Coordinates of C-alpha atoms in Angstrom, one line a residue:
X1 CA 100.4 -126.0 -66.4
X2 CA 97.2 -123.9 -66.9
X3 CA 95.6 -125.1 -70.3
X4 CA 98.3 -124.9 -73.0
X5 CA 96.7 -126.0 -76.2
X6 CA 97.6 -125.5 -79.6
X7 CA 94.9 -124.2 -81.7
X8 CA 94.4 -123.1 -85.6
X9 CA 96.3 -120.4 -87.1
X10 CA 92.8 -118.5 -87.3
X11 CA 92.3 -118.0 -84.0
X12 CA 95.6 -116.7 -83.4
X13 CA 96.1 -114.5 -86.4
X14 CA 94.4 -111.6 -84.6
X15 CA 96.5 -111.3 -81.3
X16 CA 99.8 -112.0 -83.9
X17 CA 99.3 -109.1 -86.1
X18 CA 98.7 -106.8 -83.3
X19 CA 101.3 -108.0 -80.8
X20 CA 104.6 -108.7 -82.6
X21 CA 103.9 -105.1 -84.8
X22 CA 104.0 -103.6 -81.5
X23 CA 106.7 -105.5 -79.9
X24 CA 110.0 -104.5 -80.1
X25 CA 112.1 -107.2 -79.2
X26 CA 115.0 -107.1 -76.8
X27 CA 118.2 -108.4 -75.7
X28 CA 117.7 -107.3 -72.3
X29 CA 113.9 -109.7 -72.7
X30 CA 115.8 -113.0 -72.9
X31 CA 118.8 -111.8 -71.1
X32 CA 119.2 -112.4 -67.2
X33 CA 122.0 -116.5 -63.6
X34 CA 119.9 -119.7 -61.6
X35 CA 120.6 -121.0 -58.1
X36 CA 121.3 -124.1 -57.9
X37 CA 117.9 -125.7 -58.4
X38 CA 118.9 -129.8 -58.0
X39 CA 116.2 -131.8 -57.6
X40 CA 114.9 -134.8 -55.1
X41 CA 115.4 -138.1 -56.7
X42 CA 113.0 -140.1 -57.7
X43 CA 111.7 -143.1 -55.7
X44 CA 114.6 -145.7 -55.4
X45 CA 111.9 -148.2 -57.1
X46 CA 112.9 -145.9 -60.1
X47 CA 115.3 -147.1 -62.6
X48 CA 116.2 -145.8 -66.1
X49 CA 117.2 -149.4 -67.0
X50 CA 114.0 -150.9 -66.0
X51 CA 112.7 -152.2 -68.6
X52 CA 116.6 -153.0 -69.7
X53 CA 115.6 -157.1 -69.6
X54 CA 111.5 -156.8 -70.4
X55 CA 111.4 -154.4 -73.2
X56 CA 114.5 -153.3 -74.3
X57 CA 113.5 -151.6 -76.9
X58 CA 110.4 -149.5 -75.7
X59 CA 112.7 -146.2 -75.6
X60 CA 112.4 -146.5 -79.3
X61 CA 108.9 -147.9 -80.0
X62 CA 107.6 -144.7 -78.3
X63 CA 110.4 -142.5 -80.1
X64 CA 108.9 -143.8 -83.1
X65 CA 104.9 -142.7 -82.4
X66 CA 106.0 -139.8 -80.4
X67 CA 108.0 -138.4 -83.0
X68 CA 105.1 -138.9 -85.8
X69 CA 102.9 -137.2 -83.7
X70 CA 105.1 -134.4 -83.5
X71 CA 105.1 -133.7 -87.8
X72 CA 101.5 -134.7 -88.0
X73 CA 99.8 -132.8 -85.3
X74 CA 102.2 -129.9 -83.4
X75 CA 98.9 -129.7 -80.8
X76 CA 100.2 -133.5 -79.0
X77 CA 103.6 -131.4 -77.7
X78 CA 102.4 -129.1 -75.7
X79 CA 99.4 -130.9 -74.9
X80 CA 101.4 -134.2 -73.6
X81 CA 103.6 -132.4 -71.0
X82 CA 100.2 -130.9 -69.6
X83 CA 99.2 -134.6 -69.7
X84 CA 101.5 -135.5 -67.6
X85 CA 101.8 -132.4 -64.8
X86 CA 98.0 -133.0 -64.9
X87 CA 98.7 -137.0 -63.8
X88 CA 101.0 -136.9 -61.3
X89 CA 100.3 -134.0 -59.7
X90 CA 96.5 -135.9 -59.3
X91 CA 96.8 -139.6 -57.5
X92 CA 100.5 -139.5 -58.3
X93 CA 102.5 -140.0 -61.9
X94 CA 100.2 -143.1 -62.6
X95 CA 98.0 -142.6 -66.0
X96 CA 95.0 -142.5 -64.3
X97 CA 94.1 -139.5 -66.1
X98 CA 94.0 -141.8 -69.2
X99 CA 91.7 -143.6 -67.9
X100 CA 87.8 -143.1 -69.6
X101 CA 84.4 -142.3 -67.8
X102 CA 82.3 -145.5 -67.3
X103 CA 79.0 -145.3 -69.4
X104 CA 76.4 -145.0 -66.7
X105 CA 78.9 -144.2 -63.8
X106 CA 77.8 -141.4 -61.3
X107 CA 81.2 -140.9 -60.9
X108 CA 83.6 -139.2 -63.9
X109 CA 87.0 -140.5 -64.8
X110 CA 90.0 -137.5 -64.3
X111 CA 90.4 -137.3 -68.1
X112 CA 86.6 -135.6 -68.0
X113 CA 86.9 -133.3 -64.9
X114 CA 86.5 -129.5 -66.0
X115 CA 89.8 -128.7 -65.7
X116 CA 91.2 -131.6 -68.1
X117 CA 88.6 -131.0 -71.2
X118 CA 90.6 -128.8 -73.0
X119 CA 93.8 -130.5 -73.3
X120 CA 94.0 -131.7 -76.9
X121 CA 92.5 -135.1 -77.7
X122 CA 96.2 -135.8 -79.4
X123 CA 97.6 -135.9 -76.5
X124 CA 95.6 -139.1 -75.3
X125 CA 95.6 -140.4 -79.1
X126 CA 99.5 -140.4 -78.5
X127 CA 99.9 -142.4 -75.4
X128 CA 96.9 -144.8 -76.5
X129 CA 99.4 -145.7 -80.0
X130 CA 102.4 -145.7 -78.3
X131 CA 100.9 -148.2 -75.5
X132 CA 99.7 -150.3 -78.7
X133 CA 102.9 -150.8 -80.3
X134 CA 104.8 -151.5 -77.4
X135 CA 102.0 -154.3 -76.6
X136 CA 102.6 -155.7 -79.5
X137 CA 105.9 -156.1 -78.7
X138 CA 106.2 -156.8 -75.3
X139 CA 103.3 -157.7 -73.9
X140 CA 102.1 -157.0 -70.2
X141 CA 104.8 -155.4 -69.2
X142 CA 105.4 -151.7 -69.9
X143 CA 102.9 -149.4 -67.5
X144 CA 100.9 -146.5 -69.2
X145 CA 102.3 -144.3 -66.5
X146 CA 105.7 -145.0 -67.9
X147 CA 104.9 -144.4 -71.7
X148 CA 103.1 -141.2 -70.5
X149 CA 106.5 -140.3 -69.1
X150 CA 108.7 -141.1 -71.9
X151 CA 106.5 -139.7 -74.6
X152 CA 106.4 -136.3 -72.1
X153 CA 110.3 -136.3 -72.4
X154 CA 110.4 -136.9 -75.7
X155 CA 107.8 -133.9 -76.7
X156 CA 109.9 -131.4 -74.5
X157 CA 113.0 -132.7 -76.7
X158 CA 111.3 -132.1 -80.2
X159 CA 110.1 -128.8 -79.5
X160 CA 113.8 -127.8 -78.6
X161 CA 114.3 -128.3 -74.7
X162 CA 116.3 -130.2 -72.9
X163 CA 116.9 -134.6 -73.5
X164 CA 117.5 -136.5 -70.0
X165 CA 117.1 -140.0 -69.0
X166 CA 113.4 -141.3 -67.9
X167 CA 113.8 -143.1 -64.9
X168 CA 111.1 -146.0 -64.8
X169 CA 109.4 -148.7 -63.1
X170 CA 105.8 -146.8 -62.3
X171 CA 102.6 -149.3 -61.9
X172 CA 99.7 -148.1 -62.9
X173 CA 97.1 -147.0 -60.7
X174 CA 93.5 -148.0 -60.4
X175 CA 92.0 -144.9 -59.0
X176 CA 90.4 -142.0 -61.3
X177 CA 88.1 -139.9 -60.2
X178 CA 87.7 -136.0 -61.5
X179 CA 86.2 -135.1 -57.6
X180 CA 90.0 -135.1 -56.8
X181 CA 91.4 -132.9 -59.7
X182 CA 90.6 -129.5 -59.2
X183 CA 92.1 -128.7 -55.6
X184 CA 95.1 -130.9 -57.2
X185 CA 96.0 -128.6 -59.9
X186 CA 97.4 -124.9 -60.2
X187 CA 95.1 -122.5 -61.8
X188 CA 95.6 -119.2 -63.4
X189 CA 94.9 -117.1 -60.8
X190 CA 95.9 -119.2 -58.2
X191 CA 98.3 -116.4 -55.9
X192 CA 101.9 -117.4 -54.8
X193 CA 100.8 -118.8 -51.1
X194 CA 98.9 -120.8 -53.2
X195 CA 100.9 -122.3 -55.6
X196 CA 103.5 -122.9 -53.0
X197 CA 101.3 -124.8 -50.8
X198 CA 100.1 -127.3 -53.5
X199 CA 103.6 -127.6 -54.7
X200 CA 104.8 -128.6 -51.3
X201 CA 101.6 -130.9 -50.4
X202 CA 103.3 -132.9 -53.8
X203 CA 106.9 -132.8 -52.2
X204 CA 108.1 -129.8 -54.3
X205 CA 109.9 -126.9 -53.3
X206 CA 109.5 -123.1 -54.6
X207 CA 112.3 -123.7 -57.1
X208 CA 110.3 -126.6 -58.3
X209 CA 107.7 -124.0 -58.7
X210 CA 109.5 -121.5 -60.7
X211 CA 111.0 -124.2 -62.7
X212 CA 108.4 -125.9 -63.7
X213 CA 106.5 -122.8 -64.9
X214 CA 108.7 -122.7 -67.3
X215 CA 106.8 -125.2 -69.3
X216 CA 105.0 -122.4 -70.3
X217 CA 107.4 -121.9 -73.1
X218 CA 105.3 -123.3 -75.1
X219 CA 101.1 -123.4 -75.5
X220 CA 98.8 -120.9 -75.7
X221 CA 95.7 -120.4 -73.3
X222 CA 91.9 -119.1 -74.3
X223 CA 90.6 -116.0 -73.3
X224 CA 88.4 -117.6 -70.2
X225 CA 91.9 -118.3 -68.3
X226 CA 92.9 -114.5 -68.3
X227 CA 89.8 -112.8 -69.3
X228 CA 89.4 -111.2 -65.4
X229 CA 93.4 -109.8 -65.8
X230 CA 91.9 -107.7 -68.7
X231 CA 88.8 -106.1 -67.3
X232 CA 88.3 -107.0 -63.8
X233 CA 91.8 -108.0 -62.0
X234 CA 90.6 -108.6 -58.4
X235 CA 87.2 -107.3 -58.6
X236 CA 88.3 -103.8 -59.4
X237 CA 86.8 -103.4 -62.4
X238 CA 90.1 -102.3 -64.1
X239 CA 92.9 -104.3 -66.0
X240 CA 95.8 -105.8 -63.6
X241 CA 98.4 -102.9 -63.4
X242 CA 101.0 -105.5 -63.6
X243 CA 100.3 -106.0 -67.2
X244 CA 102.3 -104.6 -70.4
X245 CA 99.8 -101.9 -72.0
X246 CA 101.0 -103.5 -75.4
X247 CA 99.9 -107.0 -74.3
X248 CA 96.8 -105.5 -72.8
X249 CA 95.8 -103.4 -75.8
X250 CA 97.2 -106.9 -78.0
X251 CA 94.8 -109.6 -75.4
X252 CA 91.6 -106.5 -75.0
X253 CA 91.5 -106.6 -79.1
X254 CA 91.2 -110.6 -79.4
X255 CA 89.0 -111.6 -76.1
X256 CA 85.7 -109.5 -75.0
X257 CA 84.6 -109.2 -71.6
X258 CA 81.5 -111.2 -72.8
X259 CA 81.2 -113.3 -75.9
X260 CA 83.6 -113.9 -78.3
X261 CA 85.0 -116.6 -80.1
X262 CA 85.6 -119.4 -77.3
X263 CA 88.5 -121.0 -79.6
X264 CA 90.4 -117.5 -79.8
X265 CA 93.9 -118.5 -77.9
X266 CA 97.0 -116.4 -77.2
X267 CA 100.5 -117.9 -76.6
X268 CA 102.0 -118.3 -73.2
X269 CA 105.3 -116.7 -74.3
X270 CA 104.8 -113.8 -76.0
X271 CA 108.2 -113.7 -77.7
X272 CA 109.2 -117.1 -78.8
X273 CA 105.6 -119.1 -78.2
X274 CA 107.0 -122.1 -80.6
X275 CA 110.1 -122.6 -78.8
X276 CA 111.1 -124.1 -75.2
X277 CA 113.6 -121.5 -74.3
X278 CA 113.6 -119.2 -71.3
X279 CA 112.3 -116.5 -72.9
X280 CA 109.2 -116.8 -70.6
X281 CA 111.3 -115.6 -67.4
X282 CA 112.1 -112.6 -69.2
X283 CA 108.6 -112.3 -70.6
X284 CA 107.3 -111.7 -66.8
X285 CA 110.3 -109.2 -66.1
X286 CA 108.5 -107.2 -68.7
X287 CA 104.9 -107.7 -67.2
X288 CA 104.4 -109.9 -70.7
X289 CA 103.5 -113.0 -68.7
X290 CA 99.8 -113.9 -69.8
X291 CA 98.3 -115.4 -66.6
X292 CA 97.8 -114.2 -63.4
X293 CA 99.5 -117.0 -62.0
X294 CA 103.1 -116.7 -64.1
X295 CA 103.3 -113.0 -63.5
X296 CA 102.9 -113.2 -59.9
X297 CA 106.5 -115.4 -59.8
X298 CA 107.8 -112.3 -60.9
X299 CA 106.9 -110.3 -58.1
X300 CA 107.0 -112.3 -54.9
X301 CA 110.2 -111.8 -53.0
X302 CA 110.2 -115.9 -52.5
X303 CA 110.6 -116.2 -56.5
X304 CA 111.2 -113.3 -58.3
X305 CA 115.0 -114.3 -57.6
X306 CA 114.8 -117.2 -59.4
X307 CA 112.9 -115.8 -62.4
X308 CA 115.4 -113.7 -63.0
X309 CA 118.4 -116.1 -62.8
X310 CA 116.8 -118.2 -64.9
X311 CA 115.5 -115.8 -67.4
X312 CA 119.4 -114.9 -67.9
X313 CA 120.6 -118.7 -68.8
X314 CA 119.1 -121.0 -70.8
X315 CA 121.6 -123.8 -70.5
X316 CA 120.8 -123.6 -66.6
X317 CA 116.9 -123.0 -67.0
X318 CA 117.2 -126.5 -69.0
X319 CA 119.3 -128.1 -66.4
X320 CA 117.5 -127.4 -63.6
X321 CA 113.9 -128.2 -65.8
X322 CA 115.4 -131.5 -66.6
X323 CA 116.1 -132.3 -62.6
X324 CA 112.5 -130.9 -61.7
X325 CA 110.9 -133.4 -64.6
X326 CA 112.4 -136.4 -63.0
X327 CA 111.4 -135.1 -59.3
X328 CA 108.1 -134.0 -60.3
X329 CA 108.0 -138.0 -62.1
X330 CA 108.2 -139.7 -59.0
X331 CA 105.3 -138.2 -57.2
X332 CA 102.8 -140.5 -55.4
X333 CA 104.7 -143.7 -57.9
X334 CA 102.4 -147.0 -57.4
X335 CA 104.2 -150.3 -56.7
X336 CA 102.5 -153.7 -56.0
X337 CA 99.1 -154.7 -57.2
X338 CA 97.7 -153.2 -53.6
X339 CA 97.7 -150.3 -55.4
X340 CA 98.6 -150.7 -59.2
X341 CA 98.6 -153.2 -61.9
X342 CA 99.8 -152.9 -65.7
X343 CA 97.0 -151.8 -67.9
X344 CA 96.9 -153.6 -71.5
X345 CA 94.8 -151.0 -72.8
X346 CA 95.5 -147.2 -71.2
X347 CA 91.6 -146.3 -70.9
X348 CA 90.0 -148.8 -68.5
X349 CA 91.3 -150.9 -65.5
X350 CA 92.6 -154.5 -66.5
X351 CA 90.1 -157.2 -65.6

């Protein structure tokens, strides 16, 4: 949820070499049973047969870009599900992070707050095509909050996790403003309390927490993000004790405390970083989780249990990420023109 990015093999060659020559993997890494982690349902407005009448076909017209996307540029993957955590966990799933800055305007857009200027330009490039062919065939009637949700599921199902049904029927909203999106989103060294409070002031439980983190499968993260758990964890002037000395050694040799390459990235996932698996649950059993925030699941008593269920089963880890999607995709949903309208063109408010 924290900046997962993609970047060029350069700028990850470095931490590679080092890391994996050191690592040893182990069974006992992606080894470890879930509770039962079913989700909310979505808003009754919410139908995955929606659009059964309108736009039959718009499953397929964003297959089509989405899949594309996928062989042309790996970056829009990762970067799209951080699209869409990033959307409805601000104003609600309603693309109003796709939304551009008006020139002059004292007031930025979401897409340009700080915390939203690193997630690949793909990602927007995607949902902006997608929204385009599906005009084109049915005009004035799919949202961009919808397509944003379809293309998510679709990006979490090419890079190997789990398919499920997108329930739809989201307006779109016409509030975006990057004042609200900081104290909206998790950061990396946001501490359990934390994350658990912001989950639950979205509806979200601490399973929704620990499942969700899983997203982290995939993506990698530059050095700002995790610099302080290298050389000043807490303000103590020493690396976080909760760390691997591999990764340390691995993540000390690619990021400086001061300087550096600013497009040097390491992955998320440590073991399996192209993959959605649930390798990252038993990447933080082994103090291999890279921020602050993902270890720290590993070692509160409210959801180390889960980390370690999940980190034993895949099949439930999807399962469970699946049911958490479609809860997390019904947060703050707009209906009525009150609040929403359907956007012809994904960057600016319909007129």
């Amino acid at each position: 949820m924290s900046s997962p990015t993609f970047s060029s093999p350069a700028t990850i060659f470095m931490f590679f070499c080092f890391f994996f020559i050191n690592l040893p993997f182990s069974n006992s890494l992606l080894k470890s049973p879930l509770i039962n982690a079913s989700a909310r349902r979505a808003p009754r407005q919410l139908s995955v047969n929606y659009y059964a009448k309108s736009c039959p076909q718009v499953e397929s017209l964003v297959g089509s870009v989405t899949s594309n996307m996928f062989k042309e540029a790996p970056a829009s993957g990762p970067a799209t599900i951080r699209l869409f955590f990033h959307d409805c966990f601000v104003e609600g799933c309603d693309g109003s992070i796709l939304i551009s800055s008006k020139a002059g305007s004292k007031e930025l857009a979401e897409k340009d707050a700080e915390d939203n200027k690193d997630i690949a330009k793909e990602a927007f490039e995607g949902i902006n095509k997608a929204k385009a062919i599906v005009e084109s065939k049915c005009p004035g009637v799919v949202s961009c909050a919808d397509i944003l949700a379809i293309a998510t599921r679709n990006f979490v199902h090419l890079v190997g996790g789990p398919y499920y049904e997108v329930k739809k029927g989201r307006w779109d909203g016409k509030l975006s403003k990057a004042s609200r999106v900081h104290q909206n989103l998790p950061q990396s060294n946001s501490t359990v309390d934390q994350l658990l409070k912001l989950f639950s002031s979205k509806g979200l439980t601490s399973e929704d927490l620990v499942v969700l983190s899983g997203a982290h499968t995939i993506g990698f993260a530059h050095c700002k993000q995790f610099v302080n758990r290298i050389y000043n964890y807490k303000g103590t002037k020493k690396p976080d004790p909760y760390m691997d000395p591999r990764l340390f050694k691995a993540l000390k040799m690619s990021c400086p405390q001061f300087g550096g390459n600013v497009d040097i990235v390491a992955p998320f996932d440590v073991t399996t970083p192209f993959s959605f698996d649930n390798a990252y649950y038993g990447n933080l059993e082994a103090k291999l989780g890279l921020l602050a925030s993902d270890q720290a699941l590993s070692l509160d008593p409210r959801t180390k249990p889960l980390v370690q269920e999940l980190a034993k089963d895949k099949h439930k880890f999807f399962q469970a990420f699946a049911d958490a999607m479609e809860k997390m995709g019904g947060i703050g949903v707009k209906r009525g023109r009150k609040h929403g309208e359907f956007r012809k063109d994904c960057t600016m408010h319909h007129m």
